[in-house]
Amino acid sequence: MLNGKVVLITGGTGSFGKKFVEVILRDYPNVKKIIIYSRDELKQYELKLKYPEAKYPMMRYFIGDVRDLERLTRACEGVDVIIHAAAIKQVDTAEYNPEECIKTNVHGAQNVIKAALACRVHDVVALSTDKACAPINLYGATKLTSDKLFTAANNIKGSKDIRFSVVRYGNVMGSRGSVIPFFTRLRNEGAKELPITDMRMTRFNISLEAGVAMVMYAIGHHLGGEIFIPKIPSYHIKDVATAIAPNLPLKEVGIRPGEKLHEEMITVTDALDTIDLGKYYVILPSVSYVSRETFMNHHNAVPVPDGFHYSSDNNTDWETPETMRDKIKQFVDPNFVVK
């Protein structure tokens, strides 16, 4: 699928980008070029050390910001596939710096679309978040706007052979700023208790590998305009703490500003446009020149039931402290031990 192709990853030095590069190099040895587009020269330098030019001549590194349309357009020349992973992702950072969040997450998304259209890129897949579903914080609102921009971009492509779609998933295990490394650090530093925002709180759980696999699926199967959503397990925050440090007491500290008690990925209203692919759900664009029947037939899908609602608290698949320990060891830290 990616052999012989030129792939550009915005925010390519982040957790997702690094895993995506690893998978491409493992599964597509004849990829023509992988362009890492990001603004952090230190992280690019560290990635160059991991993939030295002498051994990986297909790797390219562009310093640039998605806010800069001219630079982004230059980077996209000759590109076949764009994976848009660049974003301001921390909820509290976005609340405190709203204009900066909008510049990156909304204006940056529009720039990716403009550059892709100008350079006749063939496939564009943007990463979203469960916080874009019924958003209550600015981060979620900007990502919902980004989702709408990408799905609607298919209606302005004209005769160009280009497809835009989105993948939306929950909390990634072990990613920077996530709860697993936070609890592990506190435990290792000798904390006497672990802070829990709310004992009822639930979240979706996905590994980086599963996130990459869904993006690969989208590249290979999208018609344009779909929002792909994985069927993944949920967990209680308190069970993550128990998995990491079963002997430490838990202290409830209250929900932070802009934080939900439970995460959603498909609302009851979204369900009106949602189809079931078996492994994934897809929210279809509300305005599209591709018919619902075409989407259904292409994906061999069925509609979801009336009143369907996909939320981390009404899931049928749940992690336990034991399964969380196994996944932490498998996907986050192979040397993980319970203390």
Tab-separated table of C-alpha atoms in Angstrom:
chain	number	residue	atom	x	y	z
A	1	MET	CA	0.000	0.000	0.000
A	2	LEU	CA	2.829	2.457	0.858
A	3	ASN	CA	5.616	0.846	-1.168
A	4	GLY	CA	6.788	3.307	-3.810
A	5	LYS	CA	4.887	6.152	-2.095
A	6	VAL	CA	6.007	9.421	-0.501
A	7	VAL	CA	4.486	9.854	2.967
A	8	LEU	CA	4.462	13.079	4.990
A	9	ILE	CA	3.618	13.101	8.715
A	10	THR	CA	2.826	16.414	10.387
A	11	GLY	CA	3.836	16.363	14.026
A	12	GLY	CA	5.957	13.411	13.028
A	13	THR	CA	8.205	13.493	16.114
A	14	GLY	CA	5.301	12.848	18.504
A	15	SER	CA	4.299	9.507	20.004
A	16	PHE	CA	2.100	8.563	17.061
A	17	GLY	CA	4.525	9.769	14.407
A	18	LYS	CA	7.426	7.756	15.773
A	19	LYS	CA	5.339	4.586	15.975
A	20	PHE	CA	3.976	5.190	12.471
A	21	VAL	CA	7.507	5.507	11.076
A	22	GLU	CA	8.500	2.299	12.849
A	23	VAL	CA	5.566	0.425	11.279
A	24	ILE	CA	6.194	1.819	7.777
A	25	LEU	CA	9.853	0.820	7.848
A	26	ARG	CA	8.935	-2.642	9.140
A	27	ASP	CA	6.008	-3.402	6.814
A	28	TYR	CA	6.806	-1.313	3.705
A	29	PRO	CA	10.539	-1.662	3.019
A	30	ASN	CA	10.158	-0.108	-0.427
A	31	VAL	CA	8.527	3.120	0.714
A	32	LYS	CA	9.977	5.863	-1.453
A	33	LYS	CA	10.244	8.629	1.128
A	34	ILE	CA	9.066	9.451	4.668
A	35	ILE	CA	8.956	13.173	5.465
A	36	ILE	CA	8.878	14.217	9.116
A	37	TYR	CA	7.314	17.668	9.321
A	38	SER	CA	7.524	19.309	12.751
A	39	ARG	CA	8.804	22.403	14.493
A	40	ASP	CA	10.998	20.801	17.183
A	41	GLU	CA	14.585	20.478	15.964
A	42	LEU	CA	15.712	18.575	19.086
A	43	LYS	CA	13.117	15.842	18.575
A	44	GLN	CA	14.041	15.667	14.886
A	45	TYR	CA	17.709	15.323	15.860
A	46	GLU	CA	16.823	12.477	18.242
A	47	LEU	CA	14.835	10.747	15.483
A	48	LYS	CA	17.786	11.122	13.116
A	49	LEU	CA	19.967	9.334	15.644
A	50	LYS	CA	17.514	6.435	15.660
A	51	TYR	CA	17.255	6.354	11.865
A	52	PRO	CA	20.642	7.483	10.508
A	53	GLU	CA	20.694	8.613	6.890
A	54	ALA	CA	23.287	6.015	5.862
A	55	LYS	CA	20.921	3.183	6.817
A	56	TYR	CA	17.591	4.902	6.153
A	57	PRO	CA	18.048	7.057	3.025
A	58	MET	CA	14.260	7.375	2.641
A	59	MET	CA	13.956	9.533	5.768
A	60	ARG	CA	13.606	13.310	5.336
A	61	TYR	CA	13.197	16.025	7.952
A	62	PHE	CA	11.445	19.355	7.430
A	63	ILE	CA	11.442	21.999	10.163
A	64	GLY	CA	8.110	23.747	9.829
A	65	ASP	CA	4.801	24.595	11.444
A	66	VAL	CA	1.347	23.697	10.105
A	67	ARG	CA	0.481	27.362	10.673
A	68	ASP	CA	2.899	28.245	7.835
A	69	LEU	CA	1.060	27.486	4.582
A	70	GLU	CA	3.976	28.376	2.300
A	71	ARG	CA	6.411	26.077	4.072
A	72	LEU	CA	3.840	23.300	4.357
A	73	THR	CA	3.016	23.503	0.650
A	74	ARG	CA	6.697	23.232	-0.236
A	75	ALA	CA	7.022	20.160	1.992
A	76	CYS	CA	4.000	18.531	0.304
A	77	GLU	CA	5.391	18.693	-3.233
A	78	GLY	CA	5.504	15.172	-4.664
A	79	VAL	CA	3.768	13.677	-1.608
A	80	ASP	CA	1.262	10.828	-2.066
A	81	VAL	CA	-0.032	10.410	1.511
A	82	ILE	CA	-0.364	12.905	4.381
A	83	ILE	CA	-0.947	11.844	7.971
A	84	HIS	CA	-1.922	14.919	9.967
A	85	ALA	CA	-0.940	14.343	13.592
A	86	ALA	CA	0.214	17.831	14.596
A	87	ALA	CA	-1.935	19.451	17.283
A	88	ILE	CA	-1.990	21.198	20.630
A	89	LYS	CA	-3.451	18.362	22.692
A	90	GLN	CA	-3.327	19.250	26.395
A	91	VAL	CA	-6.750	20.336	27.645
A	92	ASP	CA	-5.420	22.804	30.235
A	93	THR	CA	-2.881	24.249	27.785
A	94	ALA	CA	-5.656	24.924	25.278
A	95	GLU	CA	-7.878	26.544	27.917
A	96	TYR	CA	-5.092	28.895	28.996
A	97	ASN	CA	-3.832	29.624	25.445
A	98	PRO	CA	-6.995	29.538	23.304
A	99	GLU	CA	-5.706	31.581	20.374
A	100	GLU	CA	-2.620	29.397	20.013
A	101	CYS	CA	-4.747	26.250	20.097
A	102	ILE	CA	-7.024	27.628	17.374
A	103	LYS	CA	-4.062	28.648	15.207
A	104	THR	CA	-2.598	25.141	15.278
A	105	ASN	CA	-5.663	22.897	15.428
A	106	VAL	CA	-8.033	24.835	13.160
A	107	HIS	CA	-5.942	27.085	10.925
A	108	GLY	CA	-3.272	24.392	10.719
A	109	ALA	CA	-5.880	21.842	9.572
A	110	GLN	CA	-7.085	24.248	6.886
A	111	ASN	CA	-3.480	24.728	5.728
A	112	VAL	CA	-2.992	20.963	5.426
A	113	ILE	CA	-6.097	20.804	3.219
A	114	LYS	CA	-4.942	23.718	1.049
A	115	ALA	CA	-1.446	22.273	0.645
A	116	ALA	CA	-2.803	18.801	-0.174
A	117	LEU	CA	-5.120	20.198	-2.840
A	118	ALA	CA	-2.405	22.404	-4.334
A	119	CYS	CA	0.101	19.527	-4.500
A	120	ARG	CA	-2.418	16.896	-5.678
A	121	VAL	CA	-1.808	14.547	-2.769
A	122	HIS	CA	-3.864	11.339	-3.094
A	123	ASP	CA	-4.689	10.349	0.515
A	124	VAL	CA	-5.027	12.541	3.610
A	125	VAL	CA	-5.877	11.071	7.019
A	126	ALA	CA	-6.211	13.366	10.029
A	127	LEU	CA	-5.978	12.222	13.647
A	128	SER	CA	-8.810	13.261	15.936
A	129	THR	CA	-9.784	12.550	19.542
A	130	ASP	CA	-12.742	11.353	21.559
A	131	LYS	CA	-12.853	14.887	23.008
A	132	ALA	CA	-14.137	16.100	19.612
A	133	CYS	CA	-17.411	14.273	20.322
A	134	ALA	CA	-19.860	16.590	22.134
A	135	PRO	CA	-16.927	18.801	23.210
A	136	ILE	CA	-16.948	20.733	26.479
A	137	ASN	CA	-13.389	22.090	26.275
A	138	LEU	CA	-11.571	24.165	23.662
A	139	TYR	CA	-9.292	21.335	22.606
A	140	GLY	CA	-12.286	19.167	21.755
A	141	ALA	CA	-14.028	22.055	20.006
A	142	THR	CA	-11.001	22.765	17.803
A	143	LYS	CA	-10.649	19.091	16.896
A	144	LEU	CA	-14.361	18.854	16.029
A	145	THR	CA	-13.859	21.875	13.764
A	146	SER	CA	-10.811	20.187	12.247
A	147	ASP	CA	-12.830	16.997	11.663
A	148	LYS	CA	-15.516	18.989	9.857
A	149	LEU	CA	-12.918	20.734	7.701
A	150	PHE	CA	-11.357	17.463	6.603
A	151	THR	CA	-14.608	15.636	5.895
A	152	ALA	CA	-16.000	18.612	3.968
A	153	ALA	CA	-12.779	19.013	1.965
A	154	ASN	CA	-13.919	16.132	-0.244
A	155	ASN	CA	-16.662	18.396	-1.586
A	156	ILE	CA	-14.206	20.997	-2.918
A	157	LYS	CA	-11.615	18.730	-4.534
A	158	GLY	CA	-13.113	19.094	-8.017
A	159	SER	CA	-11.521	16.665	-10.460
A	160	LYS	CA	-8.508	15.969	-8.256
A	161	ASP	CA	-7.991	12.324	-7.239
A	162	ILE	CA	-7.735	13.014	-3.512
A	163	ARG	CA	-9.522	11.656	-0.459
A	164	PHE	CA	-9.710	13.192	3.015
A	165	SER	CA	-10.819	11.240	6.089
A	166	VAL	CA	-10.428	11.232	9.872
A	167	VAL	CA	-9.613	8.652	12.549
A	168	ARG	CA	-10.952	9.250	16.066
A	169	TYR	CA	-9.857	7.272	19.095
A	170	GLY	CA	-9.474	7.472	22.870
A	171	ASN	CA	-6.581	7.740	25.272
A	172	VAL	CA	-3.382	6.162	23.976
A	173	MET	CA	-1.571	3.906	26.435
A	174	GLY	CA	1.688	5.408	27.633
A	175	SER	CA	1.552	8.547	25.481
A	176	ARG	CA	3.106	11.723	26.867
A	177	GLY	CA	0.944	13.300	29.550
A	178	SER	CA	-1.284	10.242	29.923
A	179	VAL	CA	-2.285	8.599	33.186
A	180	ILE	CA	-0.089	5.463	33.056
A	181	PRO	CA	3.303	7.234	33.041
A	182	PHE	CA	1.900	9.762	35.548
A	183	PHE	CA	0.894	7.084	38.063
A	184	THR	CA	4.095	5.119	37.448
A	185	ARG	CA	6.253	8.181	38.097
A	186	LEU	CA	4.424	8.993	41.323
A	187	ARG	CA	4.806	5.395	42.492
A	188	ASN	CA	8.509	5.286	41.661
A	189	GLU	CA	9.100	8.608	43.441
A	190	GLY	CA	7.694	7.151	46.652
A	191	ALA	CA	4.204	8.691	46.691
A	192	LYS	CA	2.062	7.653	49.658
A	193	GLU	CA	-1.191	7.845	47.626
A	194	LEU	CA	-2.370	8.292	44.051
A	195	PRO	CA	-4.702	11.155	43.063
A	196	ILE	CA	-7.957	10.161	41.320
A	197	THR	CA	-10.088	12.925	39.864
A	198	ASP	CA	-13.314	10.949	40.382
A	199	MET	CA	-13.775	7.315	41.370
A	200	ARG	CA	-16.534	6.957	38.753
A	201	MET	CA	-14.383	8.249	35.878
A	202	THR	CA	-13.971	6.027	32.803
A	203	ARG	CA	-11.948	6.314	29.617
A	204	PHE	CA	-11.431	4.428	26.366
A	205	ASN	CA	-8.124	2.588	25.961
A	206	ILE	CA	-6.065	2.006	22.817
A	207	SER	CA	-2.440	1.143	22.116
A	208	LEU	CA	-0.287	3.096	19.682
A	209	GLU	CA	-0.092	-0.039	17.531
A	210	ALA	CA	-3.883	-0.196	17.255
A	211	GLY	CA	-4.031	3.513	16.420
A	212	VAL	CA	-1.487	3.052	13.638
A	213	ALA	CA	-3.372	0.010	12.330
A	214	MET	CA	-6.575	2.046	12.063
A	215	VAL	CA	-4.799	4.801	10.142
A	216	MET	CA	-3.399	2.184	7.769
A	217	TYR	CA	-6.904	0.774	7.332
A	218	ALA	CA	-8.246	4.241	6.549
A	219	ILE	CA	-5.542	4.859	3.934
A	220	GLY	CA	-6.387	1.599	2.210
A	221	HIS	CA	-10.176	1.738	2.420
A	222	HIS	CA	-11.531	5.284	2.665
A	223	LEU	CA	-13.736	6.832	0.009
A	224	GLY	CA	-13.340	10.268	1.574
A	225	GLY	CA	-15.338	11.960	4.307
A	226	GLU	CA	-15.431	9.105	6.821
A	227	ILE	CA	-14.612	9.410	10.519
A	228	PHE	CA	-13.243	5.996	11.525
A	229	ILE	CA	-13.758	4.967	15.169
A	230	PRO	CA	-12.330	1.783	16.726
A	231	LYS	CA	-14.139	-0.723	18.902
A	232	ILE	CA	-11.910	-0.632	21.971
A	233	PRO	CA	-12.245	-1.423	25.689
A	234	SER	CA	-12.943	1.030	28.486
A	235	TYR	CA	-11.361	1.254	31.912
A	236	HIS	CA	-12.057	2.881	35.258
A	237	ILE	CA	-9.295	5.304	36.224
A	238	LYS	CA	-9.164	3.704	39.662
A	239	ASP	CA	-8.427	0.315	38.056
A	240	VAL	CA	-5.384	1.778	36.281
A	241	ALA	CA	-4.086	2.995	39.626
A	242	THR	CA	-4.718	-0.429	41.158
A	243	ALA	CA	-2.903	-2.104	38.266
A	244	ILE	CA	0.197	0.041	38.798
A	245	ALA	CA	0.297	0.381	42.571
A	246	PRO	CA	-2.183	-1.962	44.261
A	247	ASN	CA	-0.892	-1.150	47.750
A	248	LEU	CA	-1.256	2.628	47.535
A	249	PRO	CA	-4.474	4.291	48.728
A	250	LEU	CA	-6.423	6.477	46.297
A	251	LYS	CA	-7.342	10.093	46.998
A	252	GLU	CA	-10.214	11.707	45.089
A	253	VAL	CA	-9.174	15.230	44.058
A	254	GLY	CA	-12.044	16.348	41.791
A	255	ILE	CA	-12.509	16.750	38.051
A	256	ARG	CA	-10.296	19.361	36.420
A	257	PRO	CA	-11.709	22.258	34.354
A	258	GLY	CA	-12.825	21.091	30.915
A	259	GLU	CA	-12.697	17.415	31.859
A	260	LYS	CA	-15.517	14.900	31.347
A	261	LEU	CA	-16.556	12.162	33.721
A	262	HIS	CA	-16.880	9.769	30.764
A	263	GLU	CA	-15.652	10.037	27.188
A	264	GLU	CA	-17.863	9.726	24.130
A	265	MET	CA	-16.970	8.839	20.556
A	266	ILE	CA	-20.439	8.579	18.979
A	267	THR	CA	-23.455	10.521	20.259
A	268	VAL	CA	-27.066	9.445	19.715
A	269	THR	CA	-27.296	12.140	17.040
A	270	ASP	CA	-24.042	10.991	15.366
A	271	ALA	CA	-25.511	7.483	15.278
A	272	LEU	CA	-27.999	8.582	12.619
A	273	ASP	CA	-25.043	8.765	10.214
A	274	THR	CA	-23.019	5.874	11.677
A	275	ILE	CA	-22.356	2.472	10.123
A	276	ASP	CA	-20.773	-0.649	11.590
A	277	LEU	CA	-17.832	-2.177	9.695
A	278	GLY	CA	-17.256	-4.995	12.181
A	279	LYS	CA	-13.891	-3.908	13.580
A	280	TYR	CA	-14.628	-0.198	13.323
A	281	TYR	CA	-17.514	2.247	13.283
A	282	VAL	CA	-17.680	5.008	10.686
A	283	ILE	CA	-19.513	8.309	11.001
A	284	LEU	CA	-20.488	9.335	7.472
A	285	PRO	CA	-20.358	12.981	6.379
A	286	SER	CA	-23.677	14.786	6.723
A	287	VAL	CA	-23.109	16.504	3.362
A	288	SER	CA	-21.457	14.396	0.683
A	289	TYR	CA	-21.561	13.720	-3.049
A	290	VAL	CA	-21.060	10.038	-2.247
A	291	SER	CA	-24.341	8.324	-1.367
A	292	ARG	CA	-24.922	6.468	1.883
A	293	GLU	CA	-25.548	3.296	-0.129
A	294	THR	CA	-22.159	3.658	-1.825
A	295	PHE	CA	-20.435	3.971	1.542
A	296	MET	CA	-22.357	0.981	2.899
A	297	ASN	CA	-21.530	-1.232	-0.071
A	298	HIS	CA	-17.891	-0.152	-0.226
A	299	HIS	CA	-17.292	-0.934	3.447
A	300	ASN	CA	-19.610	-3.966	3.544
A	301	ALA	CA	-21.272	-2.267	6.511
A	302	VAL	CA	-24.590	-2.231	8.334
A	303	PRO	CA	-26.283	0.670	10.142
A	304	VAL	CA	-25.982	0.893	13.917
A	305	PRO	CA	-29.186	0.339	15.933
A	306	ASP	CA	-31.618	3.165	16.698
A	307	GLY	CA	-30.559	5.085	19.785
A	308	PHE	CA	-26.971	3.840	19.577
A	309	HIS	CA	-24.517	5.730	21.808
A	310	TYR	CA	-20.833	4.849	22.123
A	311	SER	CA	-19.435	6.098	25.422
A	312	SER	CA	-16.725	4.834	27.759
A	313	ASP	CA	-19.274	4.171	30.509
A	314	ASN	CA	-21.750	2.151	28.398
A	315	ASN	CA	-19.147	-0.053	26.705
A	316	THR	CA	-19.491	-3.837	26.649
A	317	ASP	CA	-15.715	-4.403	26.720
A	318	TRP	CA	-13.836	-3.542	29.927
A	319	GLU	CA	-10.260	-3.669	31.132
A	320	THR	CA	-9.472	-5.047	34.590
A	321	PRO	CA	-6.375	-4.328	36.710
A	322	GLU	CA	-4.991	-7.677	35.501
A	323	THR	CA	-5.543	-6.963	31.787
A	324	MET	CA	-4.154	-3.450	32.245
A	325	ARG	CA	-0.952	-4.885	33.736
A	326	ASP	CA	-0.570	-7.215	30.772
A	327	LYS	CA	-1.085	-4.370	28.287
A	328	ILE	CA	1.260	-2.001	30.117
A	329	LYS	CA	3.963	-4.655	29.895
A	330	GLN	CA	3.145	-5.395	26.238
A	331	PHE	CA	2.671	-1.887	24.871
A	332	VAL	CA	4.253	0.607	27.296
A	333	ASP	CA	7.077	-0.859	29.381
A	334	PRO	CA	8.339	-4.426	28.916
A	335	ASN	CA	10.136	-4.121	32.275
A	336	PHE	CA	6.994	-3.099	34.164
A	337	VAL	CA	6.550	-4.713	37.569
A	338	VAL	CA	3.907	-4.238	40.228
A	339	LYS	CA	5.124	-2.514	43.393
